[in-house]
Short mmCIF file of C-alpha atoms and ligand atoms in Angstrom, two decimals:
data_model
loop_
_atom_site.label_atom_id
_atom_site.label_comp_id
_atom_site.label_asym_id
_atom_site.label_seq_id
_atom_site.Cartn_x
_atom_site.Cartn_y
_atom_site.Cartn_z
CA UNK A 1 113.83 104.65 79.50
CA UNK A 2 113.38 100.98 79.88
CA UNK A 3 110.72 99.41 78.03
CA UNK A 4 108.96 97.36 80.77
CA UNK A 5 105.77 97.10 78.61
CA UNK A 6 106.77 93.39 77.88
CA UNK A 7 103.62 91.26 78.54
CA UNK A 8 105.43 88.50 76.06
CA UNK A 9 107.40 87.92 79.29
CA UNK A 10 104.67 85.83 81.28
CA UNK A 11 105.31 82.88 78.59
CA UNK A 12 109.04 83.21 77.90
CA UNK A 13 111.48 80.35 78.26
CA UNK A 14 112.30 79.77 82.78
CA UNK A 15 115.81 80.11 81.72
CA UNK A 16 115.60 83.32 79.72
CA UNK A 17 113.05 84.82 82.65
CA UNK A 18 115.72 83.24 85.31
CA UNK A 19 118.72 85.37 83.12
CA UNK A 20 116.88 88.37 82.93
CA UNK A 21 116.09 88.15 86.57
CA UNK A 22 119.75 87.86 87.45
CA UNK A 23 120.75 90.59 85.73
CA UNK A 24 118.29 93.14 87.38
CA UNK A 25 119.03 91.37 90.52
CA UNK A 26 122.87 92.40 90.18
CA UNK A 27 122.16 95.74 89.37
CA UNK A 28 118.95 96.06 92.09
CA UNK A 29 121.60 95.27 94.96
CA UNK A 30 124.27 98.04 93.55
CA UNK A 31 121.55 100.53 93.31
CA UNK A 32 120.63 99.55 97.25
CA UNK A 33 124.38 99.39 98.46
CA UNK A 34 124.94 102.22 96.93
CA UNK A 35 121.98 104.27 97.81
CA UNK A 36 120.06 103.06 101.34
CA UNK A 37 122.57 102.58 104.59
CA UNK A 38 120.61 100.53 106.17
CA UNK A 39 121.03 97.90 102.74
CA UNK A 40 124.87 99.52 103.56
CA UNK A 41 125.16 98.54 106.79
CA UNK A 42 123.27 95.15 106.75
CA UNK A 43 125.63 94.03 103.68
CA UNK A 44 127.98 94.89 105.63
CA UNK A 45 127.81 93.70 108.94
CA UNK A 46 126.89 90.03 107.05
CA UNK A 47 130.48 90.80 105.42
CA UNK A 48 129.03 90.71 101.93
CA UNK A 49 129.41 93.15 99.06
CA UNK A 50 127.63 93.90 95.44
CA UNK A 51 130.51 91.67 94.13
CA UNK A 52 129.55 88.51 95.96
CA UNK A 53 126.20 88.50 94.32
CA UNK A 54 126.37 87.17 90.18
CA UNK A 55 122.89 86.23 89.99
CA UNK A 56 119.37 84.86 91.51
CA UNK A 57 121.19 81.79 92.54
CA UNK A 58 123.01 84.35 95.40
CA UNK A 59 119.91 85.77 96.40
CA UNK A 60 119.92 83.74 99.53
CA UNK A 61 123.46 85.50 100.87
CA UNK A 62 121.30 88.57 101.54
CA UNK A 63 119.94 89.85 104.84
CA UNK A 64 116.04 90.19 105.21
CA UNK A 65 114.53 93.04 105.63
CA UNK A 66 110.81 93.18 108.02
CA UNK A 67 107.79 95.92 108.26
CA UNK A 68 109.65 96.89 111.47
CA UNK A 69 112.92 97.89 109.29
CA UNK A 70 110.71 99.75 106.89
CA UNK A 71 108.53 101.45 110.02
CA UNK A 72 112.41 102.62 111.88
CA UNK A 73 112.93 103.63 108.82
CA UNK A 74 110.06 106.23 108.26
CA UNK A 75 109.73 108.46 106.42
CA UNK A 76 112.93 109.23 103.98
CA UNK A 77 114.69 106.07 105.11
CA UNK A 78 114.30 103.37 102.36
CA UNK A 79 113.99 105.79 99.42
CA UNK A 80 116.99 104.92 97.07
CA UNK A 81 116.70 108.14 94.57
CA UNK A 82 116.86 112.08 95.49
CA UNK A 83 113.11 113.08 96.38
CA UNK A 84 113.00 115.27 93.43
CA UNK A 85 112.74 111.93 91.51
CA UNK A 86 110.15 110.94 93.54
CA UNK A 87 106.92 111.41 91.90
CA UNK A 88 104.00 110.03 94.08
CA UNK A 89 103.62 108.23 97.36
CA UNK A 90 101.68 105.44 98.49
CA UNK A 91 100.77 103.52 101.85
CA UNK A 92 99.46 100.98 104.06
CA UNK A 93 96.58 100.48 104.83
CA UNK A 94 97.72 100.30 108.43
CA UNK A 95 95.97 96.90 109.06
CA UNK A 96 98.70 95.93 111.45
CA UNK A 97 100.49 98.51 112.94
CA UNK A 98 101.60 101.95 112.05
CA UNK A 99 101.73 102.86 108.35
CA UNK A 100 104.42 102.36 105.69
CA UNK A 101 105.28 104.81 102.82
CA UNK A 102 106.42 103.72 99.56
CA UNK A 103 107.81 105.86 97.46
CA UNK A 104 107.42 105.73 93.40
CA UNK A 105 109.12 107.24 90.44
CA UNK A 106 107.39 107.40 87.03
CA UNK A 107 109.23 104.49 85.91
CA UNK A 108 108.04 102.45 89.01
CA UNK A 109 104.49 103.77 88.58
CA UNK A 110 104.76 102.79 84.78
CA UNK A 111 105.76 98.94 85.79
CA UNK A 112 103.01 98.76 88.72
CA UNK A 113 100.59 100.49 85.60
CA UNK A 114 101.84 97.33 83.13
CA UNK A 115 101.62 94.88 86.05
CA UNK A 116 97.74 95.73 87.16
CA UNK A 117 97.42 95.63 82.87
CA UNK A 118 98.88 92.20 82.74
CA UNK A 119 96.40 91.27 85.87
CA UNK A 120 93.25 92.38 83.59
CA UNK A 121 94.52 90.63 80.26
CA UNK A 122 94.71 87.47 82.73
CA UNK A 123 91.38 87.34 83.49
CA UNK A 124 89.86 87.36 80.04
CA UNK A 125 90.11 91.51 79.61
CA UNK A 126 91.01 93.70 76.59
CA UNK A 127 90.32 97.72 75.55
CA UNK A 128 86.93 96.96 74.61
CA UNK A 129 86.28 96.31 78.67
CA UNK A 130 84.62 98.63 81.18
CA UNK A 131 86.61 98.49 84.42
CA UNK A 132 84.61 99.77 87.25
CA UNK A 133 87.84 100.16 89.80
CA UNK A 134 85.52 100.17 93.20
CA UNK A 135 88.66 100.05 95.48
CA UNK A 136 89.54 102.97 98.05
CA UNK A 137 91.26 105.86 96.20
CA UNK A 138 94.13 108.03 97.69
CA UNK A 139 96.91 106.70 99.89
CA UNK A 140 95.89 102.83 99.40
CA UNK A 141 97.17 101.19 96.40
CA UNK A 142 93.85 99.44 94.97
CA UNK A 143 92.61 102.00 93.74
CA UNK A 144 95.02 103.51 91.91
CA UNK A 145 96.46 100.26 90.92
CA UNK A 146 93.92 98.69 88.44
CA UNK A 147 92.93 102.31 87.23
CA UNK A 148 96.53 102.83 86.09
CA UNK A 149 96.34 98.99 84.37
CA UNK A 150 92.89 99.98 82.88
CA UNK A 151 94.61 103.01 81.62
CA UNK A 152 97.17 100.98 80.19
CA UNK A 153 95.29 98.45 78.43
CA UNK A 154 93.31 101.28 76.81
CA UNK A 155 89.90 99.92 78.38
CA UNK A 156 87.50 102.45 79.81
CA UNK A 157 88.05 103.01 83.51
CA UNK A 158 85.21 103.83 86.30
CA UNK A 159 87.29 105.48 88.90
CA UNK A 160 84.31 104.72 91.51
CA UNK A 161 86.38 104.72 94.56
CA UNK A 162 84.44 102.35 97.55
CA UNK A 163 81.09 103.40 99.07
CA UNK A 164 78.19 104.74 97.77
CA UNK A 165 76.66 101.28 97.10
CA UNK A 166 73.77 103.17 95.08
CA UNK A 167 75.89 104.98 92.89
CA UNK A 168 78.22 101.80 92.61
CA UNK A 169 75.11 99.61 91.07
CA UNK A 170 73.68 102.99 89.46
CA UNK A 171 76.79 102.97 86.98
CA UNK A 172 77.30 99.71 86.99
CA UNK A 173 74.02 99.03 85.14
CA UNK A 174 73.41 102.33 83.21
CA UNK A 175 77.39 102.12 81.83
CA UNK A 176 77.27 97.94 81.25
CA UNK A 177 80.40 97.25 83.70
CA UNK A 178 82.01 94.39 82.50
CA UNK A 179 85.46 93.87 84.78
CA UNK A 180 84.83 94.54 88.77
CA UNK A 181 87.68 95.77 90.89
CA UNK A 182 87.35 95.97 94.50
CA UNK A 183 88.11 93.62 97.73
CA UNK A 184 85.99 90.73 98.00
CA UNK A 185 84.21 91.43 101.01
CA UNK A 186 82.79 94.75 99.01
CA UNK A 187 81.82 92.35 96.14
CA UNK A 188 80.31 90.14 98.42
CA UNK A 189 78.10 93.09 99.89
CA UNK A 190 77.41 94.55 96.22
CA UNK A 191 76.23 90.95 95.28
CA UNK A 192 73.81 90.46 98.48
CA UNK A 193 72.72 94.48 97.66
CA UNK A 194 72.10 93.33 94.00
CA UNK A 195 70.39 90.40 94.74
CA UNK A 196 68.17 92.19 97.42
CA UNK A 197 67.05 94.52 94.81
CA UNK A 198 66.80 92.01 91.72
CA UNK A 199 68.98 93.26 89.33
CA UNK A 200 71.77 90.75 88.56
CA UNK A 201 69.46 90.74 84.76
CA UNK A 202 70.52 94.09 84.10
CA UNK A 203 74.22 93.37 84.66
CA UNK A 204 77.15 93.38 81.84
CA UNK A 205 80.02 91.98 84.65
CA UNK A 206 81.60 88.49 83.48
CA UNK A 207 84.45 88.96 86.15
CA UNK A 208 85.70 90.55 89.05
CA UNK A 209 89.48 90.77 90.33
CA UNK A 210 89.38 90.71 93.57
CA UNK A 211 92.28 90.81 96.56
CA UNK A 212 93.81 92.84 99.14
CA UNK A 213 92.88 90.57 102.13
CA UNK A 214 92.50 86.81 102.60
CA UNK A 215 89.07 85.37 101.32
CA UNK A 216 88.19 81.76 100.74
CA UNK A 217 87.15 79.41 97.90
CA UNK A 218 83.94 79.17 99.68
CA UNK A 219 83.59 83.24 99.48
CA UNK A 220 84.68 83.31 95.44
CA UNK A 221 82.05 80.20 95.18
CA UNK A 222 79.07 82.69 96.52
CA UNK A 223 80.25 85.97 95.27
CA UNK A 224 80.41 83.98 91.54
CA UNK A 225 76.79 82.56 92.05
CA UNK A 226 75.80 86.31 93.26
CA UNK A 227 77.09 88.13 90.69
CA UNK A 228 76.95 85.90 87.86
CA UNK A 229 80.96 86.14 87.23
CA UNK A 230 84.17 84.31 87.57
CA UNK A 231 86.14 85.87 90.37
CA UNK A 232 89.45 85.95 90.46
CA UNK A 233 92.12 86.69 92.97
CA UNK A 234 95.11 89.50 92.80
CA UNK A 235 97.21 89.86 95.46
CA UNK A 236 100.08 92.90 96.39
CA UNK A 237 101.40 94.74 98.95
CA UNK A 238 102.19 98.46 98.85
CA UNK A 239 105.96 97.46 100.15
CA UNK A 240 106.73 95.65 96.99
CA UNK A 241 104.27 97.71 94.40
CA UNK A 242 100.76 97.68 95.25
CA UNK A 243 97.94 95.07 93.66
CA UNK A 244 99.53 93.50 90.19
CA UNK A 245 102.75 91.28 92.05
CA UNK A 246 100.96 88.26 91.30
CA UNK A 247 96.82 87.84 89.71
CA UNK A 248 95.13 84.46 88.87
CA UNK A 249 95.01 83.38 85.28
CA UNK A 250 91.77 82.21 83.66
CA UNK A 251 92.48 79.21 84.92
CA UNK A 252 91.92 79.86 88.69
CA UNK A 253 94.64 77.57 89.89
CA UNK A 254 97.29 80.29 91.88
CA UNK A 255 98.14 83.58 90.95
CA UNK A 256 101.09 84.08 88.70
CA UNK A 257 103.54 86.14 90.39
CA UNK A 258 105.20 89.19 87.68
CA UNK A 259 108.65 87.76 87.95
CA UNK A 260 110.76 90.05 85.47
CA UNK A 261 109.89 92.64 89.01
CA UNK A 262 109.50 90.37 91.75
CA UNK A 263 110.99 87.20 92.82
CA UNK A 264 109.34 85.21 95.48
CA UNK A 265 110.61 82.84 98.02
CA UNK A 266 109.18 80.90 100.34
CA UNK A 267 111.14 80.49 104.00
CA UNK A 268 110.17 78.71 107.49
CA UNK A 269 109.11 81.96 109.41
CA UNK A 270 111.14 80.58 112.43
CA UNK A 271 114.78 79.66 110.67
CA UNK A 272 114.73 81.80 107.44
CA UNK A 273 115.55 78.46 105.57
CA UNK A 274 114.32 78.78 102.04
CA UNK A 275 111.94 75.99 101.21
CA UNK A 276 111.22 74.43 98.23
CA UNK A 277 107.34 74.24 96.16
CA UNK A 278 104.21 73.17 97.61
CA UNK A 279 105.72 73.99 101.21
CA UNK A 280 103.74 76.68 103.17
CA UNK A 281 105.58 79.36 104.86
CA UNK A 282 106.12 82.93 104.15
CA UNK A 283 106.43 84.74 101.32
CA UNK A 284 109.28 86.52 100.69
CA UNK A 285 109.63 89.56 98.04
CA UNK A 286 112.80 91.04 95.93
CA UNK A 287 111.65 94.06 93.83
CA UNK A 288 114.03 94.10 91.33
CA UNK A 289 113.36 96.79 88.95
CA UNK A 290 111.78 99.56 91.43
CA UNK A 291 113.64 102.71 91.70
CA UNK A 292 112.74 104.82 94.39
CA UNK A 293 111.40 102.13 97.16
CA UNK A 294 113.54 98.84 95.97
CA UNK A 295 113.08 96.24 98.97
CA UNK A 296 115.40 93.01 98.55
CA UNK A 297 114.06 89.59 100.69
CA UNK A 298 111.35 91.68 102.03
CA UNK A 299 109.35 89.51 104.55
CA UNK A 300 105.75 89.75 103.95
CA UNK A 301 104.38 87.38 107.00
CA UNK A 302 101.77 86.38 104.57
CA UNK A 303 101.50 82.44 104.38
CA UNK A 304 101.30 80.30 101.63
CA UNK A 305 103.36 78.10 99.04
CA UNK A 306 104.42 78.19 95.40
CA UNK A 307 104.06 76.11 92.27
CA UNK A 308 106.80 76.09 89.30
CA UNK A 309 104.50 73.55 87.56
CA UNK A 310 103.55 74.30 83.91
CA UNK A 311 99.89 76.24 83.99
CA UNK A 312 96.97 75.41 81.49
CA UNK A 313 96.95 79.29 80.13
CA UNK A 314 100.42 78.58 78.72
CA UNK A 315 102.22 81.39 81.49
CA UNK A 316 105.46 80.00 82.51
CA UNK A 317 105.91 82.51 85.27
CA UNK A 318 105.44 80.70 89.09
CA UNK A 319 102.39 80.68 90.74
CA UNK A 320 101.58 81.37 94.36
CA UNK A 321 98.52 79.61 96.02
CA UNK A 322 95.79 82.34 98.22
CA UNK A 323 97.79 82.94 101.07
CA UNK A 324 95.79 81.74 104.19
CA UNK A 325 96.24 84.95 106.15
CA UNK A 326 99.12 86.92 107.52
CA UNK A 327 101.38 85.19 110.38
CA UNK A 328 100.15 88.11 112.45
CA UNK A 329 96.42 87.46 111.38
CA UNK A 330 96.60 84.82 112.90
CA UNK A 331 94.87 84.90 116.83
CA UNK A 332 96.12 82.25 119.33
CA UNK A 333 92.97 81.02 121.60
CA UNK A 334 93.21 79.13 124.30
CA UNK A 335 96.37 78.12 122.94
CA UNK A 336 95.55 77.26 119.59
CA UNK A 337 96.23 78.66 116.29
CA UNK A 338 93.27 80.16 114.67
CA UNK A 339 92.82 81.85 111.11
CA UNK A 340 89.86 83.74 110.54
CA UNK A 341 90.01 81.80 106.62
CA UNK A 342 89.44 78.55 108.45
CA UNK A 343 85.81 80.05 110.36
CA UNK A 344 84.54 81.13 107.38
CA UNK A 345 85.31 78.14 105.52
CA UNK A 346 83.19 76.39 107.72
CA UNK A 347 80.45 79.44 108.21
CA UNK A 348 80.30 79.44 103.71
CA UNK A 349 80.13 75.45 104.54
CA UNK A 350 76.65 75.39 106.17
CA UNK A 351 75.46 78.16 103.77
CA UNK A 352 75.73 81.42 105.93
CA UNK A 353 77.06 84.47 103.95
CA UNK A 354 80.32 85.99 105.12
CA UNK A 355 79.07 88.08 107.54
CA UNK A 356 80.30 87.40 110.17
CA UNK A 357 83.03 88.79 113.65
CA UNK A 358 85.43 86.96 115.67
CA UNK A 359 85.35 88.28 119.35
CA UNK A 360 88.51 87.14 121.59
CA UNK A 361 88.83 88.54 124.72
CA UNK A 362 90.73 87.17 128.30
CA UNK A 363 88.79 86.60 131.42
CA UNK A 364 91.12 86.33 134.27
CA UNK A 365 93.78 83.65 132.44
CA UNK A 366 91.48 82.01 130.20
CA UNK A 367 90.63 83.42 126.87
CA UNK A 368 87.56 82.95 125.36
CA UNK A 369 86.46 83.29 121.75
CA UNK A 370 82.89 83.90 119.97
CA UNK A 371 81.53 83.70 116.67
CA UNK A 372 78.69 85.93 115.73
CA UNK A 373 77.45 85.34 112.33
CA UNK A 374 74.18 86.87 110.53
CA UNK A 375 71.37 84.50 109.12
CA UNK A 376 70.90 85.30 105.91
CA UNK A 377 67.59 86.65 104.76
CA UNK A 378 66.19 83.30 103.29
CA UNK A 379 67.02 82.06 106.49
CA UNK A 380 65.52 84.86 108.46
CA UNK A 381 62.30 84.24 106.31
CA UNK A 382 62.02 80.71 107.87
CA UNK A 383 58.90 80.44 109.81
CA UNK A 384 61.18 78.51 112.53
CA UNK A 385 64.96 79.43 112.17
CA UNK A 386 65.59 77.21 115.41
CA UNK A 387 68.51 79.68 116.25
CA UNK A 388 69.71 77.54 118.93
CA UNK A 389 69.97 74.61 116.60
CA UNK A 390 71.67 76.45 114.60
CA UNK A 391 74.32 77.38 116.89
CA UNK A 392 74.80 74.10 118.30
CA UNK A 393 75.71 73.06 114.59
CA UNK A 394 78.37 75.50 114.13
CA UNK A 395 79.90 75.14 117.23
CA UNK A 396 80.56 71.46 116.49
CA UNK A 397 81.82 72.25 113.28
CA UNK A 398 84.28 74.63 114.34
CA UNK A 399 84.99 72.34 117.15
CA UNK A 400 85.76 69.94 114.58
CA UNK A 401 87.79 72.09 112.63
CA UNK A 402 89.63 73.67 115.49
CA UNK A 403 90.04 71.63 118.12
CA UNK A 404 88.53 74.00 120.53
CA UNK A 405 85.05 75.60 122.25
CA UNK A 406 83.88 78.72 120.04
CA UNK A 407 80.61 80.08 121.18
CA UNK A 408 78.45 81.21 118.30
CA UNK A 409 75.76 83.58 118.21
CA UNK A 410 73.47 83.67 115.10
CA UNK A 411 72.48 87.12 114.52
CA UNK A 412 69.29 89.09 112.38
CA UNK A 413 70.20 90.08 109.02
CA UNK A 414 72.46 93.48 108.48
CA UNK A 415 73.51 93.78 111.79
CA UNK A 416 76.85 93.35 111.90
CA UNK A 417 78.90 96.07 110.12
CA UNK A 418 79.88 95.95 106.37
CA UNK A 419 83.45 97.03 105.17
CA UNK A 420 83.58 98.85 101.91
CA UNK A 421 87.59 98.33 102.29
CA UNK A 422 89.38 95.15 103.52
CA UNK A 423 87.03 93.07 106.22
CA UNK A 424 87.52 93.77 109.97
CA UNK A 425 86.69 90.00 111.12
CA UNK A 426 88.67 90.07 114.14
CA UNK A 427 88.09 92.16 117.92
CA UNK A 428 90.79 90.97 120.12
CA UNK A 429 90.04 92.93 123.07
CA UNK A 430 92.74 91.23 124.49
CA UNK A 431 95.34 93.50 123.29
CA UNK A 432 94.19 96.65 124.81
CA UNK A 433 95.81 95.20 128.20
CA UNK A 434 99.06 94.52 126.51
P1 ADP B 1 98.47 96.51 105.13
O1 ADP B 1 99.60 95.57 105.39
O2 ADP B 1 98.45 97.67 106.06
O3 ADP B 1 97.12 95.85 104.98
P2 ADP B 1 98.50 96.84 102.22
O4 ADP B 1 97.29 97.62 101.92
O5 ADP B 1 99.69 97.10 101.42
O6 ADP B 1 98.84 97.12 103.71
O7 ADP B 1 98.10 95.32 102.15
C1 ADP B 1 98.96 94.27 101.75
C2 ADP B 1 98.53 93.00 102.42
O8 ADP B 1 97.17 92.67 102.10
C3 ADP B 1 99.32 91.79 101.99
O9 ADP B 1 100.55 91.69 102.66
C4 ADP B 1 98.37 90.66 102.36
O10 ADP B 1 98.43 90.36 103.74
C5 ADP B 1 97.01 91.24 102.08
N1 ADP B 1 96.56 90.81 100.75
C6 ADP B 1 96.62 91.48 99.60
N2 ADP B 1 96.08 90.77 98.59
C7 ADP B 1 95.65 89.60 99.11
C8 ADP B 1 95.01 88.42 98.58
N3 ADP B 1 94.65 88.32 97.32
N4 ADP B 1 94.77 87.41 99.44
C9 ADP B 1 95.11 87.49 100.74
N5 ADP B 1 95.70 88.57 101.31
C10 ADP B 1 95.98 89.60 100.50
ZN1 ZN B 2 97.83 80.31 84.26
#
């Protein structure tokens, strides 16, 4: 077996990393030509073969592949190796649309394992760490993600799972977490729990890796003050792996993407063109050392750019800036383009928590939107919270920010619904006429 347990690889040389990656790149599109007919087909209806491709500089020649490839091709589809290689599953969370499944061999599971490890080195870890993994266990990948990269590293892992916020800050104080693992939202909520309860003394954390849905400067600025921690981001998709394709550095400037497995692009969602760094459009993913589920030019619809410049923590692999939200996160009101990111920006702005739900819906042809967002309970303490004030304010900030009327309704605390897995921030009731 490969030895993939190469963390040496995040500072190499860009044209050693750039060889290496041509290499697996060659022999990732044999292994698909060879082994998936829809790869097959697709090569060969754009009239190319293994032959045509020497190295990453080809990459572009290939055809794309979309979630709606990988959903006509469910279940067996996309799997490149006989079943009996096959040695776990994995899936979607379903956030958009019916659920993919990824299949995994040991050797893949090993590389996610070393990726989620790398992701915990980044952020300051080592064995002598207690990783309390709070992410959903079972089919989603958090979960069983960072506990493989815990196991890795050699650190002791807290396979908590999400929920249970008592027995979450139970263990969390009585075992002296030190690394927290779970989507930022749930941080968010553990931090307000913590707080309500005055116990951020008796905690051990110093940081929390945090991902699997968009959240906002603003959001890692709170859930730091909250928890008394540097948050960091980690970002992955069960398509290409699962959390560990790419995890912020100590540095907090972009998350370096593992590029001996995955290389990134970044292409104008409307012509496929690639485009070069700093440009935002959508990520693109090759896996090119996964066995069983191996996706080449995958199209993740998740916006953002890419830096190549040199990073402070010495990693020479690329960085990719907090993607803004999925293209189909995005809700067109009245029109305009709207990303739940840019609400709460302004929500965090004027101090409200990030609590908060987006309500679209269409009355006869003209759509309206509202914001319903909770005070928080210093604010709810207030004597006079002038509610109405209150609105006005945020509705001319997001008018400001938008370019259109949002209504806003501020709400008592804890009344609109937590998430202990990725945030639900949007209702568009407007789909249940489509
Ligand atoms: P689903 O697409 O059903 O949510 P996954 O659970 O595999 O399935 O989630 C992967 C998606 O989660 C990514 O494509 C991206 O949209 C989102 N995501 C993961 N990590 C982050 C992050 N750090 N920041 C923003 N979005 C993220
Ligand atoms: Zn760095």
């Amino acid at each position: 077996m490969t030895n993939y347990y190469q963390p040496e690889i995040e500072t190499m040389p860009r044209e050693e990393l750039e060889k290496l990656q041509s290499e697996r790149l060659v022999a990732q599109v044999k292994h698909v030509y060879e082994n998936v007919k829809m790869y097959h087909d697709r090569m060969v209806e754009a009239g190319i073969t293994p032959e045509d491709i020497h190295g990453i500089e080809d990459l572009h020649k290939l055809p794309f592949v979309t979630k709606d490839d990988l959903r006509d091709q469910y279940p067996y589809g996309m799997c490149a190796v006989p079943l009996t290689d096959c040695v776990r599953i994995q899936s979607t969370s379903g956030t958009t649309g019916r659920r993919v499944v990824a299949f995994y061999t040991q050797e893949d599971l090993d590389i996610w394992d070393e990726c989620c490890a790398r992701a915990i080195v980044g952020v300051g870890g080592t064995k002598d760490d207690v990783v309390h993994v709070s992410y959903g266990y079972g089919l989603f990948t958090g979960g069983p993600g960072l506990n493989g990269g815990s196991h890795r590293l050699g650190s002791l892992t807290l396979p908590m799972s999400s929920g249970n916020t008592e027995r979450q800050i139970q263990f969390m104080t009585d075992l002296g977490s030190t690394i927290l693992c779970c989507t930022p939202s749930y941080a968010h909520f553990l931090g307000e729990e913590i707080k309500a309860r005055g116990l951020k003394d008796q905690l051990k954390l110093k940081a929390g890796i945090f991902g699997a849905e968009p959240w906002t400067e603003e959001m890692r600025h709170n859930i730091e003050e909250l928890l008394g921690i540097k948050a960091y981001d980690i970002y992955g998709l069960t398509e290409i792996a699962g959390p560990g394709v790419s995890c912020e550095c100590q540095a907090q400037a972009g998350m370096h993407i593992q590029e001996d497995h995955f290389i990134p692009e970044i292409i104008d969602p409307d012509t496929g063109e690639v485009l070069p760094d700093g440009q935002v459009g959508e990520l693109v993913f090759s896996s090119i050392t996964k066995k069983a589920f191996p996706l080449l030019r995958y199209r993740t619809r998740d916006l953002c750019y890419l830096t190549h410049e040199k990073c402070s923590c010495g990693r020479t692999t690329v960085r990719m800036h907090k993607p803004m939200g999925r293209s189909d996160d995005m809700i067109i009101v009245k029109g305009v383009n709207v990303f739940p990111s840019q609400i709460e920006t302004v929500l965090l702005k004027l101090g409200y928590l990030a609590n908060y739900m987006i309500y679209v819906d269409r009355i006869g042809t003209k759509d309206t939107i509202e914001v319903h967002v909770e005070l928080t309970p210093e604010m709810a303490q207030d004597e006079y919270p002038d509610i109405p004030k209150r609105e006005k304010r945020i509705v001319s900030e997001l008018k400001s920010m938008l370019g259109i009327q949002v209504d806003v309704k501020v709400v008592p605390p804890q009344t609109i619904q937590r998430s202990e897995g990725k945030a639900i921030r949007v209702m568009d009731k407007r789909n249940l006429y489509r």
